[in-house]
Coordinates of C-alpha atoms in Angstrom, one line a residue:
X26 CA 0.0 0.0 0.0
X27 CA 3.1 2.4 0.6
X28 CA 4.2 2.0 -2.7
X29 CA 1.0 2.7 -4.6
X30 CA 1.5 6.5 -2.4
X31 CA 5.3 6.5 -2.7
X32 CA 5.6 6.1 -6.5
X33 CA 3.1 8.7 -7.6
X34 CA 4.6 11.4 -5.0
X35 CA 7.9 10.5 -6.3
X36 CA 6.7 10.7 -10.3
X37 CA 5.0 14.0 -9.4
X38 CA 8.5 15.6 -7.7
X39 CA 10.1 13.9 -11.2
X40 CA 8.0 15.8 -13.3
X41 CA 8.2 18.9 -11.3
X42 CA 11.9 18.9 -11.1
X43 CA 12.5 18.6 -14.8
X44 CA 9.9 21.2 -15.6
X45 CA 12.1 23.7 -13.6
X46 CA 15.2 22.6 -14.9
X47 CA 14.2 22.7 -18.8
X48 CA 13.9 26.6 -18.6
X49 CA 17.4 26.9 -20.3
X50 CA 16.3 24.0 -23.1
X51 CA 12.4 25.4 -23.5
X52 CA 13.8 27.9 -26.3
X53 CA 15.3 24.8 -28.5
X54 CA 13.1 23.8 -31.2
X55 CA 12.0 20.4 -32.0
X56 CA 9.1 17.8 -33.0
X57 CA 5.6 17.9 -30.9
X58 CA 5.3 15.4 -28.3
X59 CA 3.0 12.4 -29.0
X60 CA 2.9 11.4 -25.4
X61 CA 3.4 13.2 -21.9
X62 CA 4.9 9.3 -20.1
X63 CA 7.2 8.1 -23.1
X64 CA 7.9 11.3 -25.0
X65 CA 9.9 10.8 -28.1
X66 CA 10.8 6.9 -26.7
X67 CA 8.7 4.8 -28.3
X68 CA 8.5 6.9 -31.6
X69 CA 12.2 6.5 -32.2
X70 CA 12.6 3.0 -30.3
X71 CA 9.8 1.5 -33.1
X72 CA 10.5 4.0 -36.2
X73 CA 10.6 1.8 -39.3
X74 CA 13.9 2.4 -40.2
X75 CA 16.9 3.4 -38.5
X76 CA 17.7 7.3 -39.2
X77 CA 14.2 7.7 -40.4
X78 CA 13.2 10.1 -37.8
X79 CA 16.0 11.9 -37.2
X80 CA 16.5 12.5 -41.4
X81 CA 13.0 14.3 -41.2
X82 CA 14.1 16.5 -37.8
X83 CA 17.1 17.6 -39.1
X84 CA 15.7 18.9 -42.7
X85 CA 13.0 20.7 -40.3
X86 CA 14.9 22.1 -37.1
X87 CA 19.0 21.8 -38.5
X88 CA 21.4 18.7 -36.6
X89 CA 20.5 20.4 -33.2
X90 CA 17.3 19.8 -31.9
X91 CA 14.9 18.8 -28.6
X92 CA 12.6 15.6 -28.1
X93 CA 11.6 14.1 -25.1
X94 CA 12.2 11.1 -23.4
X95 CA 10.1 9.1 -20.8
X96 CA 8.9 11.4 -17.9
X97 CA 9.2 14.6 -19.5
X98 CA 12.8 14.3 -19.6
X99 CA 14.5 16.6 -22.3
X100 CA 17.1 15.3 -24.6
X101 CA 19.0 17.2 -26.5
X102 CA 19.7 15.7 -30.3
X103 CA 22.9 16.5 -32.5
X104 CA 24.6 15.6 -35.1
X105 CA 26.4 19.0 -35.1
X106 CA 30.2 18.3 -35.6
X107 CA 31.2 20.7 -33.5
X108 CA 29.2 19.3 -31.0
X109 CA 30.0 16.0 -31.4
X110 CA 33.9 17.0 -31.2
X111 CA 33.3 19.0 -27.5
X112 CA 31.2 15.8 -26.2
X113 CA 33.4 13.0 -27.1
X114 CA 37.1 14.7 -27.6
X115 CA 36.9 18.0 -26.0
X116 CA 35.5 17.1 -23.0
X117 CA 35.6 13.5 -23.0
X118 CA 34.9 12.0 -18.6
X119 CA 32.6 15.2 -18.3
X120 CA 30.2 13.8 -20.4
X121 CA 29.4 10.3 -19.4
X122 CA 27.5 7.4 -20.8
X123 CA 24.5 7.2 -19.4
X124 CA 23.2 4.8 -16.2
X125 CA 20.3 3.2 -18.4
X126 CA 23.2 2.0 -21.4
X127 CA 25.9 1.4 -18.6
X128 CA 23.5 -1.4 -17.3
X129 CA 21.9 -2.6 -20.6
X130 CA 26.0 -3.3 -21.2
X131 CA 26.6 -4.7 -18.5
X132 CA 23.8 -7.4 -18.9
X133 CA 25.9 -8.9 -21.8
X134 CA 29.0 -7.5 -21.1
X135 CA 29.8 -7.9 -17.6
X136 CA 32.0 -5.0 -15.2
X137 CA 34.2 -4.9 -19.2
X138 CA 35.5 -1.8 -21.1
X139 CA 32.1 -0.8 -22.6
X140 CA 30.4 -0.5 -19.0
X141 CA 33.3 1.6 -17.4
X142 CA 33.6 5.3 -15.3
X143 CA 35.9 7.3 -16.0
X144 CA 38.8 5.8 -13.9
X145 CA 37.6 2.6 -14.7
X146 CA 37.6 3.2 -18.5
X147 CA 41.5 4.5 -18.5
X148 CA 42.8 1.4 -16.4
X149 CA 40.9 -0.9 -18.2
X150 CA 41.9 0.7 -21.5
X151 CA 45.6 1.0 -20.6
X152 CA 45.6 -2.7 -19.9
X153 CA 44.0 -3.7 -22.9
X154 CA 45.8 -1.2 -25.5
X155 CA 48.8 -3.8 -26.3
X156 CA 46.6 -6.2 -27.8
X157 CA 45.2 -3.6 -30.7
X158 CA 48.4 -1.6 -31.3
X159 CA 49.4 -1.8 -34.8
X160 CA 52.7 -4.6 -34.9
X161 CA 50.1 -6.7 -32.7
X162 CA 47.4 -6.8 -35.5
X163 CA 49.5 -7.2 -38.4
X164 CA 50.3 -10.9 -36.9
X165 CA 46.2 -11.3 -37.4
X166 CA 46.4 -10.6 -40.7
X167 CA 46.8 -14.5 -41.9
X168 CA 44.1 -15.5 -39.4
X169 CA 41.8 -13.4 -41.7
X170 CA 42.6 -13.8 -44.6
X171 CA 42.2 -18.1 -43.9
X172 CA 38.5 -17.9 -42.7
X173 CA 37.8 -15.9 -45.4
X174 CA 38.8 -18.5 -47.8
X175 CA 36.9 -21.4 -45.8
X176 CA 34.1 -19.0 -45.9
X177 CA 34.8 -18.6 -50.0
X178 CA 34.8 -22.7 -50.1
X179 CA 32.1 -23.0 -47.8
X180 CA 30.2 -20.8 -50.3
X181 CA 31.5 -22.7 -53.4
X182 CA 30.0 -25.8 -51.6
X183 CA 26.9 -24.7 -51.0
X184 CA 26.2 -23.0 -54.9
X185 CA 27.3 -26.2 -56.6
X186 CA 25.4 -28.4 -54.4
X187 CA 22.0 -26.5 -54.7
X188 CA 21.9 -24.2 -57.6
X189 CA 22.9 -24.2 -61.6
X190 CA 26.3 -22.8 -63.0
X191 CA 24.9 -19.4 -62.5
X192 CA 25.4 -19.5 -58.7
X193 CA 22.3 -18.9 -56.1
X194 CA 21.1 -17.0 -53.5
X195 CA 22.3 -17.3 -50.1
X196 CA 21.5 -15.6 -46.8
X197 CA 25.2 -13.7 -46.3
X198 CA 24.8 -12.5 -43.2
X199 CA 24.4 -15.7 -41.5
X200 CA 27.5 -17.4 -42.7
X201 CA 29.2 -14.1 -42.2
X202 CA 28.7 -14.0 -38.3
X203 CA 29.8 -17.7 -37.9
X204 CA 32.9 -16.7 -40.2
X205 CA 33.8 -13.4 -37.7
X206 CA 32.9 -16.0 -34.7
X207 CA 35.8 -18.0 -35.7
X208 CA 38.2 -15.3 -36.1
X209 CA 37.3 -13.7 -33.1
X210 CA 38.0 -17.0 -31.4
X211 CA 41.5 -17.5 -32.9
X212 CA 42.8 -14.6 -32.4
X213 CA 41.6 -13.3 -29.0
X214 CA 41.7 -17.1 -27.3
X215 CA 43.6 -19.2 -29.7
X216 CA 40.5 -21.7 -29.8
X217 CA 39.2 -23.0 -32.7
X218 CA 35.4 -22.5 -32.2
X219 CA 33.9 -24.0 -35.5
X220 CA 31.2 -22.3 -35.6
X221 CA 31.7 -22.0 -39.6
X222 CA 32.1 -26.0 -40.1
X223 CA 28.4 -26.1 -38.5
X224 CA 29.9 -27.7 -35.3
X225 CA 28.2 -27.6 -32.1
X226 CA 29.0 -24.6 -30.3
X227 CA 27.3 -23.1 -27.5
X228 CA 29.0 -19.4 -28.1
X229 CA 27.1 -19.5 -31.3
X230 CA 23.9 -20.6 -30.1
X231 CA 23.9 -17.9 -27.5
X232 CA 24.5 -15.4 -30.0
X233 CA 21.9 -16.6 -32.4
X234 CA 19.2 -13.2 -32.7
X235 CA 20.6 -12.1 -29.2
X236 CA 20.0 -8.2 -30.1
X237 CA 16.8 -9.1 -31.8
X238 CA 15.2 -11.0 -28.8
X239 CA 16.6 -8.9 -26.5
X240 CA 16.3 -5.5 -27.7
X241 CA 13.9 -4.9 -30.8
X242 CA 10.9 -3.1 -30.4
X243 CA 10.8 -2.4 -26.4
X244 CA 7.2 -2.3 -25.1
X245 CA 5.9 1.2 -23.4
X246 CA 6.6 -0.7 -20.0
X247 CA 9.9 -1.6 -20.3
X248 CA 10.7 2.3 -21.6
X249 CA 9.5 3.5 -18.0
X250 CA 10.7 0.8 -16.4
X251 CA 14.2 1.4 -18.1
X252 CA 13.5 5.8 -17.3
X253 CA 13.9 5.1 -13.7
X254 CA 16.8 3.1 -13.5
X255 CA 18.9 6.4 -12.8
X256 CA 17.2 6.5 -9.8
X257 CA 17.3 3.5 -8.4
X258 CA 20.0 2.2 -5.8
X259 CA 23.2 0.3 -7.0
X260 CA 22.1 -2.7 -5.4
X261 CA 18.6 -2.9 -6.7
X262 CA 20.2 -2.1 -10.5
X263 CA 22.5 -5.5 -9.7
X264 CA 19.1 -7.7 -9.9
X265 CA 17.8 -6.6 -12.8
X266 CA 19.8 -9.0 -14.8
X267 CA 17.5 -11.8 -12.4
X268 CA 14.3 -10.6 -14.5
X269 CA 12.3 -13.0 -15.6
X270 CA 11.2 -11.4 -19.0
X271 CA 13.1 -12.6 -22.5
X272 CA 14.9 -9.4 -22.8
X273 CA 17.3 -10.2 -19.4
X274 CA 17.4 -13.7 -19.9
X275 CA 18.6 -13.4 -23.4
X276 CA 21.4 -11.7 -22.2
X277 CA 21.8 -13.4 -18.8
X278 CA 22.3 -16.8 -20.5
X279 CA 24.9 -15.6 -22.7
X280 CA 26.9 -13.5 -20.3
X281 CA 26.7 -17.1 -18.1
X282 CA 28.2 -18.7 -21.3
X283 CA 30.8 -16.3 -22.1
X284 CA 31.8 -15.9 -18.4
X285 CA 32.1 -19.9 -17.8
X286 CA 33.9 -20.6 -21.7
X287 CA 36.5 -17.4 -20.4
X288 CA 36.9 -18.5 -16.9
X289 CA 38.7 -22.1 -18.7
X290 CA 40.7 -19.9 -21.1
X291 CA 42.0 -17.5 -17.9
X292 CA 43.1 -20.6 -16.3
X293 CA 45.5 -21.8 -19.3
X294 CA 46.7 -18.9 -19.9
X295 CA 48.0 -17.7 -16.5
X296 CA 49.8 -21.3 -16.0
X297 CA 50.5 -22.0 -19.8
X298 CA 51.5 -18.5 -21.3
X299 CA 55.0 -18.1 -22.9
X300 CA 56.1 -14.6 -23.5
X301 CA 55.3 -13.6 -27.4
X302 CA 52.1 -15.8 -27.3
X303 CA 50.7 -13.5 -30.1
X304 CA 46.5 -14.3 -29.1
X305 CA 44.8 -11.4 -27.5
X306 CA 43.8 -12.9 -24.4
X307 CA 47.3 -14.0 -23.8
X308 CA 48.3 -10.4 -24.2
X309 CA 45.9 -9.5 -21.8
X310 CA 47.1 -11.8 -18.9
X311 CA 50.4 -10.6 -19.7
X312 CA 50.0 -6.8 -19.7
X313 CA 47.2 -7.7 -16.5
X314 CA 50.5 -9.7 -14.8
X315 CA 52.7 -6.9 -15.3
X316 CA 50.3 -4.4 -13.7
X317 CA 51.1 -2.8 -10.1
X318 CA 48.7 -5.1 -8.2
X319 CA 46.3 -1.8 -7.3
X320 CA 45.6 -1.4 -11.2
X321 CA 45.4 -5.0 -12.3
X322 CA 41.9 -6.0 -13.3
X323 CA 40.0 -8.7 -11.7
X324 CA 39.2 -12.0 -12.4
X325 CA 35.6 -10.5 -13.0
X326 CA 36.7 -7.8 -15.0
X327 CA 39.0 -9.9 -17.0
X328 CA 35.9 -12.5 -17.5
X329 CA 34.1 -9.3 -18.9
X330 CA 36.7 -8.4 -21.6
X331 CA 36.0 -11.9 -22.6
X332 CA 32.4 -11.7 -23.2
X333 CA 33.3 -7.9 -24.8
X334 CA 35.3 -9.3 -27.2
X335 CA 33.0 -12.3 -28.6
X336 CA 30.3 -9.2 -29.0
X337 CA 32.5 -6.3 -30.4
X338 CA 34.9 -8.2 -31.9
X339 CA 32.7 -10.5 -34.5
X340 CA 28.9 -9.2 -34.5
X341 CA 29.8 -5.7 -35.6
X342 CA 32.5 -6.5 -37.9
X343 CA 29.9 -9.3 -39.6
X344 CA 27.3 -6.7 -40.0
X345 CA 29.5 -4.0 -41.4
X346 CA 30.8 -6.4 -43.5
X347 CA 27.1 -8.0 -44.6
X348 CA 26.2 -3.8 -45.3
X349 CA 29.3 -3.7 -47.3
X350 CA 28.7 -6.5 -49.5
X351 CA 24.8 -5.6 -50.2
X352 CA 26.2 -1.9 -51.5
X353 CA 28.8 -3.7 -53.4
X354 CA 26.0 -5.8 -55.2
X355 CA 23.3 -3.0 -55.9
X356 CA 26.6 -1.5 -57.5
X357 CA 28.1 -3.8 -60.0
X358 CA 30.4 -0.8 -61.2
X359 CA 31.9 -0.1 -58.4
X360 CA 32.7 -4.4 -57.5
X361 CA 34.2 -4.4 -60.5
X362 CA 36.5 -1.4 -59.9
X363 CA 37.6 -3.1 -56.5
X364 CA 37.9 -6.5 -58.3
X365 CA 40.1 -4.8 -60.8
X366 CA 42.2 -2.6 -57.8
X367 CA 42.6 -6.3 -56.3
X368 CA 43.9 -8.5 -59.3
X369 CA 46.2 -5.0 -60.1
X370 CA 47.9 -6.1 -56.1
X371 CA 47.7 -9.6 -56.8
X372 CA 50.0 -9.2 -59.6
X373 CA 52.6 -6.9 -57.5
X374 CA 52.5 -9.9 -54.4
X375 CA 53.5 -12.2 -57.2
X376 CA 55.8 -9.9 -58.9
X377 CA 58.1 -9.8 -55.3
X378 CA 57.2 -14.3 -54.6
X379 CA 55.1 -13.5 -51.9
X380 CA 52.0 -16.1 -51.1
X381 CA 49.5 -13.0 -50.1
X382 CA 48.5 -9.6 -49.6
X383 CA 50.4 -7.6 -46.8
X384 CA 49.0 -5.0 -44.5
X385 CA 50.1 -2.0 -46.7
X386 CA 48.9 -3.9 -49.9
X387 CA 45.4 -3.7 -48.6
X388 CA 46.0 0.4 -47.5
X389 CA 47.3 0.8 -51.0
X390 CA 43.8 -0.6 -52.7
X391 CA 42.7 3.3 -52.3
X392 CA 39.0 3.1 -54.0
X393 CA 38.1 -0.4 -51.9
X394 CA 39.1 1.1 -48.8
X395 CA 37.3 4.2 -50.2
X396 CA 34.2 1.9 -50.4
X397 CA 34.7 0.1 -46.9
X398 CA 34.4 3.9 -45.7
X399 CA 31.5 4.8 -47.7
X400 CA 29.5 2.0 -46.5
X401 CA 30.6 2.3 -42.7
X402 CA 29.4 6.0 -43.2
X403 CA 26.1 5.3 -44.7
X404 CA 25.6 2.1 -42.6
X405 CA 26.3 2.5 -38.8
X406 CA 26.5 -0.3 -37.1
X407 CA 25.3 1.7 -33.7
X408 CA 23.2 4.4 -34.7
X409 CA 23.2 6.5 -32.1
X410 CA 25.0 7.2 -28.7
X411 CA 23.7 8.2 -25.1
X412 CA 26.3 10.8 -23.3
X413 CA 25.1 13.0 -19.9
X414 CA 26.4 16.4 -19.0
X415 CA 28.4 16.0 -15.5
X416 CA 28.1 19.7 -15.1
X417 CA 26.9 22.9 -16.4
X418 CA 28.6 23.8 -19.6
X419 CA 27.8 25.4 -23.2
X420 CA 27.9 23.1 -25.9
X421 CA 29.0 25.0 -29.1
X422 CA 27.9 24.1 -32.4
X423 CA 28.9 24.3 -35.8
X424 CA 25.6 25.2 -37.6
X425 CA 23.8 27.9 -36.3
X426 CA 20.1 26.7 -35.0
X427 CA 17.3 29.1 -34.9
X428 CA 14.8 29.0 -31.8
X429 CA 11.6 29.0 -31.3
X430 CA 11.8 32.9 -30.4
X431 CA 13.8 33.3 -33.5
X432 CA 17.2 33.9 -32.1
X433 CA 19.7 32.5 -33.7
X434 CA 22.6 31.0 -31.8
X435 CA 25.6 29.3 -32.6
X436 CA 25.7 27.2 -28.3
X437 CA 23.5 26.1 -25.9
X438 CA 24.0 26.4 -22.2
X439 CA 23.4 22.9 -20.9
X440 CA 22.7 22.4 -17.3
X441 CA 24.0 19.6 -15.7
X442 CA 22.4 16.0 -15.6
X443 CA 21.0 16.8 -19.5
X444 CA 21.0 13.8 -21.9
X445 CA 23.1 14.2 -24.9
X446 CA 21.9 11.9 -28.1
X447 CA 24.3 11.8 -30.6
X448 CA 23.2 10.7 -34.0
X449 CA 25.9 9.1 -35.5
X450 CA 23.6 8.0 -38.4
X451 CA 22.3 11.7 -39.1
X452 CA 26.1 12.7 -38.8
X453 CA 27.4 10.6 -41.1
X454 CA 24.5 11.6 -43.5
X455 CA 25.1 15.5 -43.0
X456 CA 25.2 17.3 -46.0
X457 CA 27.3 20.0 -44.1
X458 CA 29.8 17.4 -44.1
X459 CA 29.5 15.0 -47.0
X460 CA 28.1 17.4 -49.6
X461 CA 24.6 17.5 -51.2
X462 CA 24.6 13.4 -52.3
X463 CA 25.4 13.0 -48.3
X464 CA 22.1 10.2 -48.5
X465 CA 23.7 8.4 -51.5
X466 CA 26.1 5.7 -52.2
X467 CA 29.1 7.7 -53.3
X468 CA 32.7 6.3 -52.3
X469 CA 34.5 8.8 -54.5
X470 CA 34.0 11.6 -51.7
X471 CA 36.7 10.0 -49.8
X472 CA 39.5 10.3 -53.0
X473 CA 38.7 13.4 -54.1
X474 CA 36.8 15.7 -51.2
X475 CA 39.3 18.0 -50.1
X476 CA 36.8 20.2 -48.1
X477 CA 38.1 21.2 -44.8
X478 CA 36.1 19.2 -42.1
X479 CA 35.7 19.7 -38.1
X480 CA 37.7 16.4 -36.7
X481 CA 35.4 14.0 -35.4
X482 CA 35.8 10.0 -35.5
X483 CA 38.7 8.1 -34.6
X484 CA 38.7 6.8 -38.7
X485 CA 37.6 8.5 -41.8
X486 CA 36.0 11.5 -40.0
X487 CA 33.1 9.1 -39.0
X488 CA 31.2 8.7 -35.9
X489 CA 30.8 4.8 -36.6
X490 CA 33.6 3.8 -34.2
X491 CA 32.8 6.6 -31.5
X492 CA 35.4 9.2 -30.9
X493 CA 37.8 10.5 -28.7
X494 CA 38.4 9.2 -25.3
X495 CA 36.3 6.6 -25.6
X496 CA 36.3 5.3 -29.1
X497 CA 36.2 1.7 -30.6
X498 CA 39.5 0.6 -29.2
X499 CA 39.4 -2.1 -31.7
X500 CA 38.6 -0.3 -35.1
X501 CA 42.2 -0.8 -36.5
X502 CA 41.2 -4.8 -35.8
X503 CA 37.3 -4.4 -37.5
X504 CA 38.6 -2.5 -40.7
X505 CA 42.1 -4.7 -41.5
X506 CA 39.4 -7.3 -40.9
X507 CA 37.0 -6.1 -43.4
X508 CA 40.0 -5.6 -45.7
X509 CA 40.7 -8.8 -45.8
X510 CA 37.3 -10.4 -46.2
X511 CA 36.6 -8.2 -48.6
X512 CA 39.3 -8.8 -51.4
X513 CA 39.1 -12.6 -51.1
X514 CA 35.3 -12.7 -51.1
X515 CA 35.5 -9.8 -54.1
X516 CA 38.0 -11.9 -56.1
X517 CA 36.1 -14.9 -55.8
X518 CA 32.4 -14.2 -56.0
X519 CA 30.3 -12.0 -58.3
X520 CA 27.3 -10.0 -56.0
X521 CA 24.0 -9.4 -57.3
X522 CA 21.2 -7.8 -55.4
X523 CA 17.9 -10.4 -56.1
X524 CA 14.9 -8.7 -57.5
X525 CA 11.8 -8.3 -55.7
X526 CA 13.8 -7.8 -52.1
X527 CA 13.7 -5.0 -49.8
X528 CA 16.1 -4.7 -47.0
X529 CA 15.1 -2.4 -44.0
X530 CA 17.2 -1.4 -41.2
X531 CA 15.9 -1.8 -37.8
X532 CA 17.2 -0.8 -34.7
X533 CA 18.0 -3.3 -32.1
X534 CA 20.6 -1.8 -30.2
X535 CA 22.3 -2.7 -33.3
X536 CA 21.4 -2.1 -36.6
X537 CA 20.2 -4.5 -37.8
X538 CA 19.2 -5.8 -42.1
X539 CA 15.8 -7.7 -42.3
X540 CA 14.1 -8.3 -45.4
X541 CA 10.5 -6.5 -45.3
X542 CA 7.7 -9.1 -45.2
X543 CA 10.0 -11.7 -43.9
X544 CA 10.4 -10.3 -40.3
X545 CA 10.0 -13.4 -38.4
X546 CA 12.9 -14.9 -40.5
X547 CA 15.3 -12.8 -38.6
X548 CA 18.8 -11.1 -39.4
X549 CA 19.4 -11.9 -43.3
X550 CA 20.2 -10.4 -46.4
X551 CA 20.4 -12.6 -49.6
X552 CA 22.6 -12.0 -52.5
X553 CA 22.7 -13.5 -55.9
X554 CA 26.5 -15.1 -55.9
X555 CA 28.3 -16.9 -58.6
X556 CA 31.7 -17.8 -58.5
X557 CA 34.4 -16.6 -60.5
X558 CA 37.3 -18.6 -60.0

């Protein structure tokens, strides 16, 4: 009976509080709000596309503008460059991540890199920086380049098994996660996993549609549920993960599976570890080992990185990748130009006797890594990001905003405690930025754009692996990676986009490709492929 009195007084002083401190927002234009409880939430959390939403706000209102989130609560939106350079370089620890995606990563994550404070985030990092510097990755470099042909010959397989000489349609994005799977299992534990060969594998099975179960299409309780988490007590926010609902056990089982495969791998390398093992987990041990005991990482924390690896370090790369490929095939032109740039290396590693492409053979293949660039700008794999002003400050912008009173101003005062929403996927579609043919496939902007840009992203001037203090500490690893897919998949296969298919992009914490009418059939986009060799 308490609670039924305590919650509404407390919901009342919510609301009251955030009226008061919105004064310095009010003047901030933005879209009208379809519900007083969930604000902009739902609209965005269930919009049909990703970037749908936030395309139409920013032709309206400029990349600076205010929606609402659960509660009343004002967010403020940007995809301001500028802006985006004070948040995440500028100012880095002073904007934080916010409670609500610090605890959503730590349900699949752990106490890991992702889910960090500020302290936290710079021990962890320094700990785990050996293991992505650039000598350390170029030992990779084989590792990728022979999944990529079992993926090629797994492909061959399947075409002459079930289709005519003209190849088939397959499901890419499947075969692709399997493939990145494996990597991510050789080269950060030194464990064949197998998931590729079809073999039995627990790791895969928990990551089978994890984001899609888990975090597609969140109903209007889970949204207020979720708004109060900033609220709540640490040790109430440590049971959530006990929820019975799909969402938490989703992510509960595979945390459990990634912490008890790790916990076995910790073991062998701590007693079995020579120095120069080259794997990334052995690196880690290592650099954890030679810590002064107050900084090393726990076993729990060590467990973590585990279970961030498996997540960052194959399910991104595989979805950048599948994105990749489905440009590649709605523009033949432009595979042939890269098939072309490749046999043009091939002949140069054959020239010196060499068996295969080197790391600066791949850098040197300007227009495909011209097209890997294009399609991690128009195809984010995480759309948008969460930060939280730690004090009152004035956020500066790039592109003047006009207000509702008509002024117009070129920063907003921000008090403290006020969401920031970046938009990576409006920011890497800004025509201020990319030029008028910002929404279209286009990788020539990145050979011969010389316009002066505000620095933003740790690669390419895009947002898609963060920036600043906290960006993708493993982007080197993700784009030599897609390199080398790439070129053997490119030099093997033809890709044709099927007729009669539509992919949309939906947003489940990821995004996601889905073909339209074919929902329930989960993550998948099918190519026509035929071999060429």
């Amino acid at each position: 009976m308490s609670l039924l009195i305590v919650f509404p007084v407390f919901l009342l002083a919510l609301l009251a509080w955030r009226r008061i401190r919105r004064r310095s927002l009010s003047d901030i234009r933005g879209p009208p709000v379809p519900s007083r409880l969930l604000g902009h939430e739902k609209l965005v959390r269930h919009m049909e596309q990703v970037g749908d939403l936030e395309f139409q706000w920013v032709r309206e209102f400029g990349p600076t503008w205010l929606a609402k989130g659960c509660y009343g609560e004002d967010n403020l939106w940007t995809a301001d460059p500028k802006a985006l350079q004070y948040v995440f370089h500028t100012s880095g620890y002073r904007y934080s991540k916010r409670v609500v995606a610090i605890e959503i990563t730590k349900l699949f994550t752990g106490q890991g890199i992702l889910s960090t404070s500020a302290d936290d985030h710079q021990r962890h990092r320094k700990i785990m920086n050996p293991a992505f510097g650039a000598a350390q990755l170029r030992t990779f470099l084989p590792v990728f380049r022979r999944s990529a042909a079992r993926l090629s010959q797994k492909w061959k397989d399947q075409l002459q098994s079930s289709s005519t000489s003209e190849g088939g349609t397959l499901n890419i994005s499947r075969m692709l996660a399997r493939m990145t799977l494996d990597v991510i299992g050789e080269v950060a534990f030194d464990d064949r996993l197998g998931a590729l060969d079809d073999k039995e594998n627990e790791l895969a099975k928990a990551f089978d549609s994890l984001f899609l179960d888990s975090l597609l299409h969140p109903p209007s309780w889970d949204l207020l549920f979720k708004a109060l988490w900033p609220y709540l007590p640490a040790s109430v926010l440590s049971l959530i993960k006990y929820l019975p609902t799909k969402e938490y056990k989703r992510f509960r089982d595979y945390l459990h599976t990634a912490f008890r495969t790790g916990k076995g791998l910790i073991e062998q390398k701590a007693s079995g570890t020579e120095k120069g093992s080259k794997d990334i987990m052995s690196i880690l041990v290592q650099s954890n080992q030679s810590e002064d005991v107050r900084f090393r990482l726990s076993e729990t924390e060590m467990l973590s990185q585990i279970a961030t690896l498996l997540v960052a370090g194959h399910d991104t790369t595989a979805s950048s990748l599948t994105w990749l490929l489905y440009e590649l095939a709605k523009h033949p032109e432009d595979q042939q130009k890269i098939r072309d740039e490749i046999a043009a290396a091939r002949a140069r590693v054959e020239a010196r006797h060499d068996d295969d492409f080197t790391p600066a053979d791949l850098d040197a293949m300007t227009f495909t890594n011209a097209a890997i660039k294009e399609s991690l700008r128009l195809h984010p794999i995480v759309p948008t990001l969460a930060r939280e002003a730690e004090e009152d400050d004035v956020l500066p912008l790039s592109v003047p905003i006009e207000t509702k009173s008509g002024k117009i101003i070129t920063e907003i005062p921000i008090p403290k405690g006020t969401p920031i929403i970046a938009s990576i996927c409006t920011y890497n579609r800004l025509e201020s930025v990319w030029g008028e043919d910002a929404a279209e496939w286009n990788p020539m902007r990145f050979l011969d754009n010389n316009k002066e840009r505000t620095t933003v992203g740790v690669f390419a001037n895009l947002m898609t692996f963060s920036a600043g203090i906290r960006g993708c500490i493993g982007w080197r690893f993700a784009v030599l990676e897609m390199q080398a897919v790439l070129t053997e998949l490119i030099e093997t296969f033809d890709f044709r986009f099927p007729e009669g298919v539509e992919i949309v992009r939906l947003n489940a914490g990821l995004m996601i490709p889905m073909v339209r009418g074919k929902m329930e059939e989960g993550a998948q986009v099918p190519l026509h492929i035929s071999v060429l060799r």
